[in-house]
Amino acid sequence: MWQAFRNGSAYDLRVRDPLADDPMAARSWGPERTVRARVVALLLLSGPEARPGRVAALKLRGVQITGALDLSGGTVAPYVELNGCRFDGELLLPECRFTTLRLVGCSVPRLEAARLHTEGDLHLPRCRVENGVRLTDAQIGTDLLINQVVIGRDRRGKSLLADGLSVAQDLQAELIETHGEISLRGAKIGVSLSLRGSRLSNPYGKLALNAPQLTVERSLYLTPAGLSSQLYGNATPPYGIGRGIGGTPARGVRVQRFECLGGIRLDDGRFGDAVDLQDARFTLENDQEVSLRRIQTPELRFLGERPERGRVVLSGARIVTLVDKSTSWPGPGQLSMGGFVYETLVPVGHFPLARRLEWVTAATPEYAPEPYERLAAVKRNSGEDSEAREVLLTKQRRRRETLPLAGKAWGVLQDWTVAYGYRPGRAALWMAVLWAAGTLAFSRYDPEPIKADEHPQWSAALYALDLLVPVINLGQDGHWLLKGVWQWAAAGLILLGWVLATTVAAGASRLLRRG
């Protein structure tokens, strides 16, 4: 091993038996494959110089490292790559500095690496870490690649504790499996964060992914990943993850969707391009949430499977484009959108206005005007004026349910006559019907003039229209003396005329305010 280190070559103790070489298998490895952690630490921190013309590097294959490997606070200059190795003690790297560190397909009881600093990559693909990984305030110089890792939980129920983590480029955590909480509070990712095809589970707490104030310069992917049947050996990641154009699984590749057993919290997150939930599946308890409070992103792709329980919370979120499906949103009482701002709707599949109104209703168990007004504004800005008016009419009908009895009666009258002014054609129709009825009725009546020498010629049509149209005087009203039932007929036309005029004026004022 000492000579291999000086040559920069691999020290390989594998026996070429897949079962015997599997570091996760229960079969024990003999002393002939064992190296003490103290010797490895000595090589990394105070190792010999490289042979002339060579670069020193520690490359181990199929080696069992006994004892805790403690490099706390040290500076490791050589390149480090451990493939298919087994640790029987913790790997302790707090405040340690590396160039590049690769652990591929290794079994580690626990990785403790708070404030770790690497100039290059940190790779942990296909590893199994029984008692959790800690990367609090770690700084990764390029990429953090942990695809296909399996992580258990620590004593506090955390699988991956990485609060304050900083990654200069990508964080790839595709096809991973966790059994505790992933905590990325305040983490900063320089390019994209991918959890494609991963299965997150936290049966011991409310959250499977806890990442408030997360900053991702490009996109967050909670989407499917393609699985390849090939064996990739020591190839560079993504280790069997089939990709097509745009990061979607390549055609013909078997797909594994993103699944989460437990809540997700992305509150106050900032995402430069998109948050993508294509085909994501969330299995929640009644008190758990997919919480997207106050997130900011140009695009939210809410295209996952509808959660049967729990809640989806978008309160205060600011989105430019919302891409969604009608079948992705939960039902009444499971959706909250107070203060949710979006500018464009891009529905995928059949998403009629009636379903969109059900979406708003599901988010407002108690009447709130804001979601309706936001939807109407988006519809109007996209040129769908008739649908915008229908949304606002629905808002008025929901509001009517909160009014006292007199207000409800007045609202029903406005709705029945001119639909709160959002269907002005109704007013013209009612006016024509009432005018025709009034003309027909008064044509059978010959009233006496109030003043015999000061009156126009009697016209039933003009008289009925003069009664119906308030404010405007057509020269008939006020000159004729009506008696008995005709007085009540005239009063009825006047009253109905004022009702129609008031509702039309209210509708016109709404139209002017929207303009």
mmCIF file with all atom_site columns, N, CA and C in Angstrom, residues 448-507:
data_model
loop_
_atom_site.group_PDB
_atom_site.id
_atom_site.type_symbol
_atom_site.label_atom_id
_atom_site.label_alt_id
_atom_site.label_comp_id
_atom_site.label_asym_id
_atom_site.label_entity_id
_atom_site.label_seq_id
_atom_site.pdbx_PDB_ins_code
_atom_site.Cartn_x
_atom_site.Cartn_y
_atom_site.Cartn_z
_atom_site.occupancy
_atom_site.B_iso_or_equiv
_atom_site.pdbx_formal_charge
_atom_site.auth_seq_id
_atom_site.auth_comp_id
_atom_site.auth_asym_id
_atom_site.auth_atom_id
_atom_site.pdbx_PDB_model_num
ATOM 1   N N  . GLU A 1 448 ? -106.122 59.922 -18.150 1.00 0.00 ? 448 GLU A N  1
ATOM 2   C CA . GLU A 1 448 ? -106.505 61.337 -18.202 1.00 0.00 ? 448 GLU A CA 1
ATOM 3   C C  . GLU A 1 448 ? -105.266 62.195 -17.976 1.00 0.00 ? 448 GLU A C  1
ATOM 4   N N  . PRO A 1 449 ? -105.149 63.317 -18.682 1.00 0.00 ? 449 PRO A N  1
ATOM 5   C CA . PRO A 1 449 ? -104.002 64.215 -18.441 1.00 0.00 ? 449 PRO A CA 1
ATOM 6   C C  . PRO A 1 449 ? -104.177 64.946 -17.106 1.00 0.00 ? 449 PRO A C  1
ATOM 7   N N  . ILE A 1 450 ? -103.065 65.254 -16.487 1.00 0.00 ? 450 ILE A N  1
ATOM 8   C CA . ILE A 1 450 ? -103.118 66.017 -15.237 1.00 0.00 ? 450 ILE A CA 1
ATOM 9   C C  . ILE A 1 450 ? -103.585 67.441 -15.527 1.00 0.00 ? 450 ILE A C  1
ATOM 10  N N  . LYS A 1 451 ? -103.055 68.029 -16.606 1.00 0.00 ? 451 LYS A N  1
ATOM 11  C CA . LYS A 1 451 ? -103.480 69.352 -17.038 1.00 0.00 ? 451 LYS A CA 1
ATOM 12  C C  . LYS A 1 451 ? -104.017 69.220 -18.455 1.00 0.00 ? 451 LYS A C  1
ATOM 13  N N  . ALA A 1 452 ? -105.274 69.627 -18.608 1.00 0.00 ? 452 ALA A N  1
ATOM 14  C CA . ALA A 1 452 ? -105.950 69.391 -19.887 1.00 0.00 ? 452 ALA A CA 1
ATOM 15  C C  . ALA A 1 452 ? -105.284 70.110 -21.046 1.00 0.00 ? 452 ALA A C  1
ATOM 16  N N  . ASP A 1 453 ? -104.685 71.277 -20.778 1.00 0.00 ? 453 ASP A N  1
ATOM 17  C CA . ASP A 1 453 ? -104.093 72.046 -21.870 1.00 0.00 ? 453 ASP A CA 1
ATOM 18  C C  . ASP A 1 453 ? -102.572 71.923 -21.949 1.00 0.00 ? 453 ASP A C  1
ATOM 19  N N  . GLU A 1 454 ? -101.958 71.100 -21.092 1.00 0.00 ? 454 GLU A N  1
ATOM 20  C CA . GLU A 1 454 ? -100.497 70.944 -21.106 1.00 0.00 ? 454 GLU A CA 1
ATOM 21  C C  . GLU A 1 454 ? -100.147 69.464 -21.021 1.00 0.00 ? 454 GLU A C  1
ATOM 22  N N  . HIS A 1 455 ? -100.192 68.788 -22.142 1.00 0.00 ? 455 HIS A N  1
ATOM 23  C CA . HIS A 1 455 ? -99.777  67.378 -22.141 1.00 0.00 ? 455 HIS A CA 1
ATOM 24  C C  . HIS A 1 455 ? -99.415  66.979 -23.565 1.00 0.00 ? 455 HIS A C  1
ATOM 25  N N  . PRO A 1 456 ? -98.443  66.040 -23.679 1.00 0.00 ? 456 PRO A N  1
ATOM 26  C CA . PRO A 1 456 ? -98.089  65.538 -25.014 1.00 0.00 ? 456 PRO A CA 1
ATOM 27  C C  . PRO A 1 456 ? -99.120  64.521 -25.475 1.00 0.00 ? 456 PRO A C  1
ATOM 28  N N  . GLN A 1 457 ? -98.948  64.060 -26.697 1.00 0.00 ? 457 GLN A N  1
ATOM 29  C CA . GLN A 1 457 ? -99.830  63.008 -27.202 1.00 0.00 ? 457 GLN A CA 1
ATOM 30  C C  . GLN A 1 457 ? -99.464  61.706 -26.492 1.00 0.00 ? 457 GLN A C  1
ATOM 31  N N  . TRP A 1 458 ? -100.459 60.972 -26.072 1.00 0.00 ? 458 TRP A N  1
ATOM 32  C CA . TRP A 1 458 ? -100.242 59.710 -25.334 1.00 0.00 ? 458 TRP A CA 1
ATOM 33  C C  . TRP A 1 458 ? -99.559  58.672 -26.221 1.00 0.00 ? 458 TRP A C  1
ATOM 34  N N  . SER A 1 459 ? -98.473  58.089 -25.684 1.00 0.00 ? 459 SER A N  1
ATOM 35  C CA . SER A 1 459 ? -97.754  57.011 -26.376 1.00 0.00 ? 459 SER A CA 1
ATOM 36  C C  . SER A 1 459 ? -97.416  55.941 -25.333 1.00 0.00 ? 459 SER A C  1
ATOM 37  N N  . ALA A 1 460 ? -98.052  54.794 -25.454 1.00 0.00 ? 460 ALA A N  1
ATOM 38  C CA . ALA A 1 460 ? -97.799  53.725 -24.488 1.00 0.00 ? 460 ALA A CA 1
ATOM 39  C C  . ALA A 1 460 ? -96.338  53.290 -24.487 1.00 0.00 ? 460 ALA A C  1
ATOM 40  N N  . ALA A 1 461 ? -95.721  53.224 -25.673 1.00 0.00 ? 461 ALA A N  1
ATOM 41  C CA . ALA A 1 461 ? -94.324  52.780 -25.761 1.00 0.00 ? 461 ALA A CA 1
ATOM 42  C C  . ALA A 1 461 ? -93.388  53.782 -25.094 1.00 0.00 ? 461 ALA A C  1
ATOM 43  N N  . LEU A 1 462 ? -93.558  55.088 -25.409 1.00 0.00 ? 462 LEU A N  1
ATOM 44  C CA . LEU A 1 462 ? -92.685  56.103 -24.803 1.00 0.00 ? 462 LEU A CA 1
ATOM 45  C C  . LEU A 1 462 ? -92.924  56.220 -23.306 1.00 0.00 ? 462 LEU A C  1
ATOM 46  N N  . TYR A 1 463 ? -94.160  56.070 -22.870 1.00 0.00 ? 463 TYR A N  1
ATOM 47  C CA . TYR A 1 463 ? -94.460  56.165 -21.448 1.00 0.00 ? 463 TYR A CA 1
ATOM 48  C C  . TYR A 1 463 ? -93.792  55.012 -20.670 1.00 0.00 ? 463 TYR A C  1
ATOM 49  N N  . ALA A 1 464 ? -93.895  53.776 -21.213 1.00 0.00 ? 464 ALA A N  1
ATOM 50  C CA . ALA A 1 464 ? -93.265  52.632 -20.553 1.00 0.00 ? 464 ALA A CA 1
ATOM 51  C C  . ALA A 1 464 ? -91.735  52.796 -20.505 1.00 0.00 ? 464 ALA A C  1
ATOM 52  N N  . LEU A 1 465 ? -91.161  53.321 -21.606 1.00 0.00 ? 465 LEU A N  1
ATOM 53  C CA . LEU A 1 465 ? -89.702  53.516 -21.627 1.00 0.00 ? 465 LEU A CA 1
ATOM 54  C C  . LEU A 1 465 ? -89.298  54.635 -20.678 1.00 0.00 ? 465 LEU A C  1
ATOM 55  N N  . ASP A 1 466 ? -90.103  55.679 -20.551 1.00 0.00 ? 466 ASP A N  1
ATOM 56  C CA . ASP A 1 466 ? -89.804  56.784 -19.635 1.00 0.00 ? 466 ASP A CA 1
ATOM 57  C C  . ASP A 1 466 ? -89.808  56.311 -18.186 1.00 0.00 ? 466 ASP A C  1
ATOM 58  N N  . LEU A 1 467 ? -90.712  55.382 -17.877 1.00 0.00 ? 467 LEU A N  1
ATOM 59  C CA . LEU A 1 467 ? -90.731  54.834 -16.523 1.00 0.00 ? 467 LEU A CA 1
ATOM 60  C C  . LEU A 1 467 ? -89.518  53.933 -16.248 1.00 0.00 ? 467 LEU A C  1
ATOM 61  N N  . LEU A 1 468 ? -89.105  53.152 -17.253 1.00 0.00 ? 468 LEU A N  1
ATOM 62  C CA . LEU A 1 468 ? -88.023  52.189 -17.056 1.00 0.00 ? 468 LEU A CA 1
ATOM 63  C C  . LEU A 1 468 ? -86.650  52.848 -16.954 1.00 0.00 ? 468 LEU A C  1
ATOM 64  N N  . VAL A 1 469 ? -86.424  53.893 -17.728 1.00 0.00 ? 469 VAL A N  1
ATOM 65  C CA . VAL A 1 469 ? -85.094  54.501 -17.782 1.00 0.00 ? 469 VAL A CA 1
ATOM 66  C C  . VAL A 1 469 ? -85.035  55.627 -16.759 1.00 0.00 ? 469 VAL A C  1
ATOM 67  N N  . PRO A 1 470 ? -84.274  55.460 -15.687 1.00 0.00 ? 470 PRO A N  1
ATOM 68  C CA . PRO A 1 470 ? -84.198  56.513 -14.678 1.00 0.00 ? 470 PRO A CA 1
ATOM 69  C C  . PRO A 1 470 ? -83.383  57.698 -15.192 1.00 0.00 ? 470 PRO A C  1
ATOM 70  N N  . VAL A 1 471 ? -83.575  58.820 -14.536 1.00 0.00 ? 471 VAL A N  1
ATOM 71  C CA . VAL A 1 471 ? -82.826  60.067 -14.796 1.00 0.00 ? 471 VAL A CA 1
ATOM 72  C C  . VAL A 1 471 ? -83.278  60.725 -16.102 1.00 0.00 ? 471 VAL A C  1
ATOM 73  N N  . ILE A 1 472 ? -83.297  59.988 -17.229 1.00 0.00 ? 472 ILE A N  1
ATOM 74  C CA . ILE A 1 472 ? -83.629  60.572 -18.525 1.00 0.00 ? 472 ILE A CA 1
ATOM 75  C C  . ILE A 1 472 ? -85.147  60.795 -18.615 1.00 0.00 ? 472 ILE A C  1
ATOM 76  N N  . ASN A 1 473 ? -85.530  61.995 -19.083 1.00 0.00 ? 473 ASN A N  1
ATOM 77  C CA . ASN A 1 473 ? -86.944  62.359 -19.222 1.00 0.00 ? 473 ASN A CA 1
ATOM 78  C C  . ASN A 1 473 ? -87.309  62.369 -20.695 1.00 0.00 ? 473 ASN A C  1
ATOM 79  N N  . LEU A 1 474 ? -88.246  61.508 -21.074 1.00 0.00 ? 474 LEU A N  1
ATOM 80  C CA . LEU A 1 474 ? -88.682  61.425 -22.461 1.00 0.00 ? 474 LEU A CA 1
ATOM 81  C C  . LEU A 1 474 ? -89.969  62.205 -22.712 1.00 0.00 ? 474 LEU A C  1
ATOM 82  N N  . GLY A 1 475 ? -90.412  62.974 -21.738 1.00 0.00 ? 475 GLY A N  1
ATOM 83  C CA . GLY A 1 475 ? -91.560  63.856 -21.939 1.00 0.00 ? 475 GLY A CA 1
ATOM 84  C C  . GLY A 1 475 ? -92.909  63.236 -21.711 1.00 0.00 ? 475 GLY A C  1
ATOM 85  N N  . GLN A 1 476 ? -92.973  62.004 -21.193 1.00 0.00 ? 476 GLN A N  1
ATOM 86  C CA . GLN A 1 476 ? -94.258  61.354 -20.955 1.00 0.00 ? 476 GLN A CA 1
ATOM 87  C C  . GLN A 1 476 ? -94.586  61.279 -19.467 1.00 0.00 ? 476 GLN A C  1
ATOM 88  N N  . ASP A 1 477 ? -93.620  60.908 -18.652 1.00 0.00 ? 477 ASP A N  1
ATOM 89  C CA . ASP A 1 477 ? -93.866  60.761 -17.223 1.00 0.00 ? 477 ASP A CA 1
ATOM 90  C C  . ASP A 1 477 ? -94.159  62.135 -16.604 1.00 0.00 ? 477 ASP A C  1
ATOM 91  N N  . GLY A 1 478 ? -95.150  62.172 -15.742 1.00 0.00 ? 478 GLY A N  1
ATOM 92  C CA . GLY A 1 478 ? -95.518  63.415 -15.053 1.00 0.00 ? 478 GLY A CA 1
ATOM 93  C C  . GLY A 1 478 ? -96.644  64.173 -15.698 1.00 0.00 ? 478 GLY A C  1
ATOM 94  N N  . HIS A 1 479 ? -97.178  63.678 -16.813 1.00 0.00 ? 479 HIS A N  1
ATOM 95  C CA . HIS A 1 479 ? -98.260  64.386 -17.496 1.00 0.00 ? 479 HIS A CA 1
ATOM 96  C C  . HIS A 1 479 ? -99.583  63.622 -17.438 1.00 0.00 ? 479 HIS A C  1
ATOM 97  N N  . TRP A 1 480 ? -99.563  62.405 -16.931 1.00 0.00 ? 480 TRP A N  1
ATOM 98  C CA . TRP A 1 480 ? -100.768 61.583 -16.989 1.00 0.00 ? 480 TRP A CA 1
ATOM 99  C C  . TRP A 1 480 ? -101.157 61.122 -15.593 1.00 0.00 ? 480 TRP A C  1
ATOM 100 N N  . LEU A 1 481 ? -102.460 61.035 -15.391 1.00 0.00 ? 481 LEU A N  1
ATOM 101 C CA . LEU A 1 481 ? -103.027 60.649 -14.103 1.00 0.00 ? 481 LEU A CA 1
ATOM 102 C C  . LEU A 1 481 ? -103.436 59.175 -14.166 1.00 0.00 ? 481 LEU A C  1
ATOM 103 N N  . LEU A 1 482 ? -102.678 58.345 -13.394 1.00 0.00 ? 482 LEU A N  1
ATOM 104 C CA . LEU A 1 482 ? -102.966 56.916 -13.375 1.00 0.00 ? 482 LEU A CA 1
ATOM 105 C C  . LEU A 1 482 ? -103.755 56.572 -12.121 1.00 0.00 ? 482 LEU A C  1
ATOM 106 N N  . LYS A 1 483 ? -104.649 55.625 -12.261 1.00 0.00 ? 483 LYS A N  1
ATOM 107 C CA . LYS A 1 483 ? -105.510 55.244 -11.152 1.00 0.00 ? 483 LYS A CA 1
ATOM 108 C C  . LYS A 1 483 ? -105.496 53.728 -10.959 1.00 0.00 ? 483 LYS A C  1
ATOM 109 N N  . GLY A 1 484 ? -105.688 53.318 -9.712  1.00 0.00 ? 484 GLY A N  1
ATOM 110 C CA . GLY A 1 484 ? -105.852 51.898 -9.394  1.00 0.00 ? 484 GLY A CA 1
ATOM 111 C C  . GLY A 1 484 ? -104.607 51.077 -9.685  1.00 0.00 ? 484 GLY A C  1
ATOM 112 N N  . VAL A 1 485 ? -104.846 49.970 -10.365 1.00 0.00 ? 485 VAL A N  1
ATOM 113 C CA . VAL A 1 485 ? -103.770 49.021 -10.617 1.00 0.00 ? 485 VAL A CA 1
ATOM 114 C C  . VAL A 1 485 ? -102.697 49.606 -11.522 1.00 0.00 ? 485 VAL A C  1
ATOM 115 N N  . TRP A 1 486 ? -103.075 50.616 -12.319 1.00 0.00 ? 486 TRP A N  1
ATOM 116 C CA . TRP A 1 486 ? -102.083 51.205 -13.236 1.00 0.00 ? 486 TRP A CA 1
ATOM 117 C C  . TRP A 1 486 ? -101.010 51.974 -12.481 1.00 0.00 ? 486 TRP A C  1
ATOM 118 N N  . GLN A 1 487 ? -101.396 52.513 -11.336 1.00 0.00 ? 487 GLN A N  1
ATOM 119 C CA . GLN A 1 487 ? -100.365 53.162 -10.511 1.00 0.00 ? 487 GLN A CA 1
ATOM 120 C C  . GLN A 1 487 ? -99.320  52.147 -10.042 1.00 0.00 ? 487 GLN A C  1
ATOM 121 N N  . TRP A 1 488 ? -99.812  50.979 -9.622  1.00 0.00 ? 488 TRP A N  1
ATOM 122 C CA . TRP A 1 488 ? -98.871  49.934 -9.171  1.00 0.00 ? 488 TRP A CA 1
ATOM 123 C C  . TRP A 1 488 ? -98.013  49.421 -10.324 1.00 0.00 ? 488 TRP A C  1
ATOM 124 N N  . ALA A 1 489 ? -98.600  49.316 -11.509 1.00 0.00 ? 489 ALA A N  1
ATOM 125 C CA . ALA A 1 489 ? -97.813  48.879 -12.670 1.00 0.00 ? 489 ALA A CA 1
ATOM 126 C C  . ALA A 1 489 ? -96.705  49.865 -12.977 1.00 0.00 ? 489 ALA A C  1
ATOM 127 N N  . ALA A 1 490 ? -97.038  51.168 -12.923 1.00 0.00 ? 490 ALA A N  1
ATOM 128 C CA . ALA A 1 490 ? -96.021  52.196 -13.182 1.00 0.00 ? 490 ALA A CA 1
ATOM 129 C C  . ALA A 1 490 ? -94.926  52.151 -12.124 1.00 0.00 ? 490 ALA A C  1
ATOM 130 N N  . ALA A 1 491 ? -95.339  52.013 -10.842 1.00 0.00 ? 491 ALA A N  1
ATOM 131 C CA . ALA A 1 491 ? -94.351  51.945 -9.760  1.00 0.00 ? 491 ALA A CA 1
ATOM 132 C C  . ALA A 1 491 ? -93.438  50.733 -9.930  1.00 0.00 ? 491 ALA A C  1
ATOM 133 N N  . GLY A 1 492 ? -94.005  49.603 -10.372 1.00 0.00 ? 492 GLY A N  1
ATOM 134 C CA . GLY A 1 492 ? -93.193  48.407 -10.590 1.00 0.00 ? 492 GLY A CA 1
ATOM 135 C C  . GLY A 1 492 ? -92.164  48.618 -11.679 1.00 0.00 ? 492 GLY A C  1
ATOM 136 N N  . LEU A 1 493 ? -92.562  49.283 -12.777 1.00 0.00 ? 493 LEU A N  1
ATOM 137 C CA . LEU A 1 493 ? -91.602  49.552 -13.854 1.00 0.00 ? 493 LEU A CA 1
ATOM 138 C C  . LEU A 1 493 ? -90.494  50.487 -13.384 1.00 0.00 ? 493 LEU A C  1
ATOM 139 N N  . ILE A 1 494 ? -90.845  51.477 -12.591 1.00 0.00 ? 494 ILE A N  1
ATOM 140 C CA . ILE A 1 494 ? -89.831  52.408 -12.076 1.00 0.00 ? 494 ILE A CA 1
ATOM 141 C C  . ILE A 1 494 ? -88.824  51.669 -11.187 1.00 0.00 ? 494 ILE A C  1
ATOM 142 N N  . LEU A 1 495 ? -89.356  50.824 -10.281 1.00 0.00 ? 495 LEU A N  1
ATOM 143 C CA . LEU A 1 495 ? -88.488  50.075 -9.365  1.00 0.00 ? 495 LEU A CA 1
ATOM 144 C C  . LEU A 1 495 ? -87.561  49.139 -10.133 1.00 0.00 ? 495 LEU A C  1
ATOM 145 N N  . LEU A 1 496 ? -88.118  48.385 -11.082 1.00 0.00 ? 496 LEU A N  1
ATOM 146 C CA . LEU A 1 496 ? -87.284  47.464 -11.857 1.00 0.00 ? 496 LEU A CA 1
ATOM 147 C C  . LEU A 1 496 ? -86.265  48.216 -12.703 1.00 0.00 ? 496 LEU A C  1
ATOM 148 N N  . GLY A 1 497 ? -86.651  49.372 -13.197 1.00 0.00 ? 497 GLY A N  1
ATOM 149 C CA . GLY A 1 497 ? -85.704  50.173 -13.962 1.00 0.00 ? 497 GLY A CA 1
ATOM 150 C C  . GLY A 1 497 ? -84.517  50.603 -13.125 1.00 0.00 ? 497 GLY A C  1
ATOM 151 N N  . TRP A 1 498 ? -84.768  51.006 -11.889 1.00 0.00 ? 498 TRP A N  1
ATOM 152 C CA . TRP A 1 498 ? -83.672  51.412 -10.999 1.00 0.00 ? 498 TRP A CA 1
ATOM 153 C C  . TRP A 1 498 ? -82.786  50.219 -10.645 1.00 0.00 ? 498 TRP A C  1
ATOM 154 N N  . VAL A 1 499 ? -83.390  49.067 -10.413 1.00 0.00 ? 499 VAL A N  1
ATOM 155 C CA . VAL A 1 499 ? -82.585  47.865 -10.108 1.00 0.00 ? 499 VAL A CA 1
ATOM 156 C C  . VAL A 1 499 ? -81.657  47.547 -11.270 1.00 0.00 ? 499 VAL A C  1
ATOM 157 N N  . LEU A 1 500 ? -82.216  47.543 -12.478 1.00 0.00 ? 500 LEU A N  1
ATOM 158 C CA . LEU A 1 500 ? -81.377  47.251 -13.642 1.00 0.00 ? 500 LEU A CA 1
ATOM 159 C C  . LEU A 1 500 ? -80.287  48.300 -13.812 1.00 0.00 ? 500 LEU A C  1
ATOM 160 N N  . ALA A 1 501 ? -80.630  49.547 -13.652 1.00 0.00 ? 501 ALA A N  1
ATOM 161 C CA . ALA A 1 501 ? -79.648  50.613 -13.819 1.00 0.00 ? 501 ALA A CA 1
ATOM 162 C C  . ALA A 1 501 ? -78.537  50.506 -12.773 1.00 0.00 ? 501 ALA A C  1
ATOM 163 N N  . THR A 1 502 ? -78.910  50.199 -11.522 1.00 0.00 ? 502 THR A N  1
ATOM 164 C CA . THR A 1 502 ? -77.907  50.087 -10.459 1.00 0.00 ? 502 THR A CA 1
ATOM 165 C C  . THR A 1 502 ? -76.939  48.949 -10.718 1.00 0.00 ? 502 THR A C  1
ATOM 166 N N  . THR A 1 503 ? -77.444  47.804 -11.095 1.00 0.00 ? 503 THR A N  1
ATOM 167 C CA . THR A 1 503 ? -76.567  46.661 -11.337 1.00 0.00 ? 503 THR A CA 1
ATOM 168 C C  . THR A 1 503 ? -75.679  46.876 -12.558 1.00 0.00 ? 503 THR A C  1
ATOM 169 N N  . VAL A 1 504 ? -76.227  47.499 -13.604 1.00 0.00 ? 504 VAL A N  1
ATOM 170 C CA . VAL A 1 504 ? -75.416  47.804 -14.785 1.00 0.00 ? 504 VAL A CA 1
ATOM 171 C C  . VAL A 1 504 ? -74.316  48.797 -14.424 1.00 0.00 ? 504 VAL A C  1
ATOM 172 N N  . ALA A 1 505 ? -74.656  49.802 -13.629 1.00 0.00 ? 505 ALA A N  1
ATOM 173 C CA . ALA A 1 505 ? -73.644  50.780 -13.217 1.00 0.00 ? 505 ALA A CA 1
ATOM 174 C C  . ALA A 1 505 ? -72.553  50.126 -12.382 1.00 0.00 ? 505 ALA A C  1
ATOM 175 N N  . ALA A 1 506 ? -72.953  49.193 -11.491 1.00 0.00 ? 506 ALA A N  1
ATOM 176 C CA . ALA A 1 506 ? -71.952  48.484 -10.679 1.00 0.00 ? 506 ALA A CA 1
ATOM 177 C C  . ALA A 1 506 ? -71.034  47.659 -11.568 1.00 0.00 ? 506 ALA A C  1
ATOM 178 N N  . GLY A 1 507 ? -71.605  46.972 -12.536 1.00 0.00 ? 507 GLY A N  1
ATOM 179 C CA . GLY A 1 507 ? -70.782  46.194 -13.453 1.00 0.00 ? 507 GLY A CA 1
ATOM 180 C C  . GLY A 1 507 ? -69.868  47.065 -14.277 1.00 0.00 ? 507 GLY A C  1
#
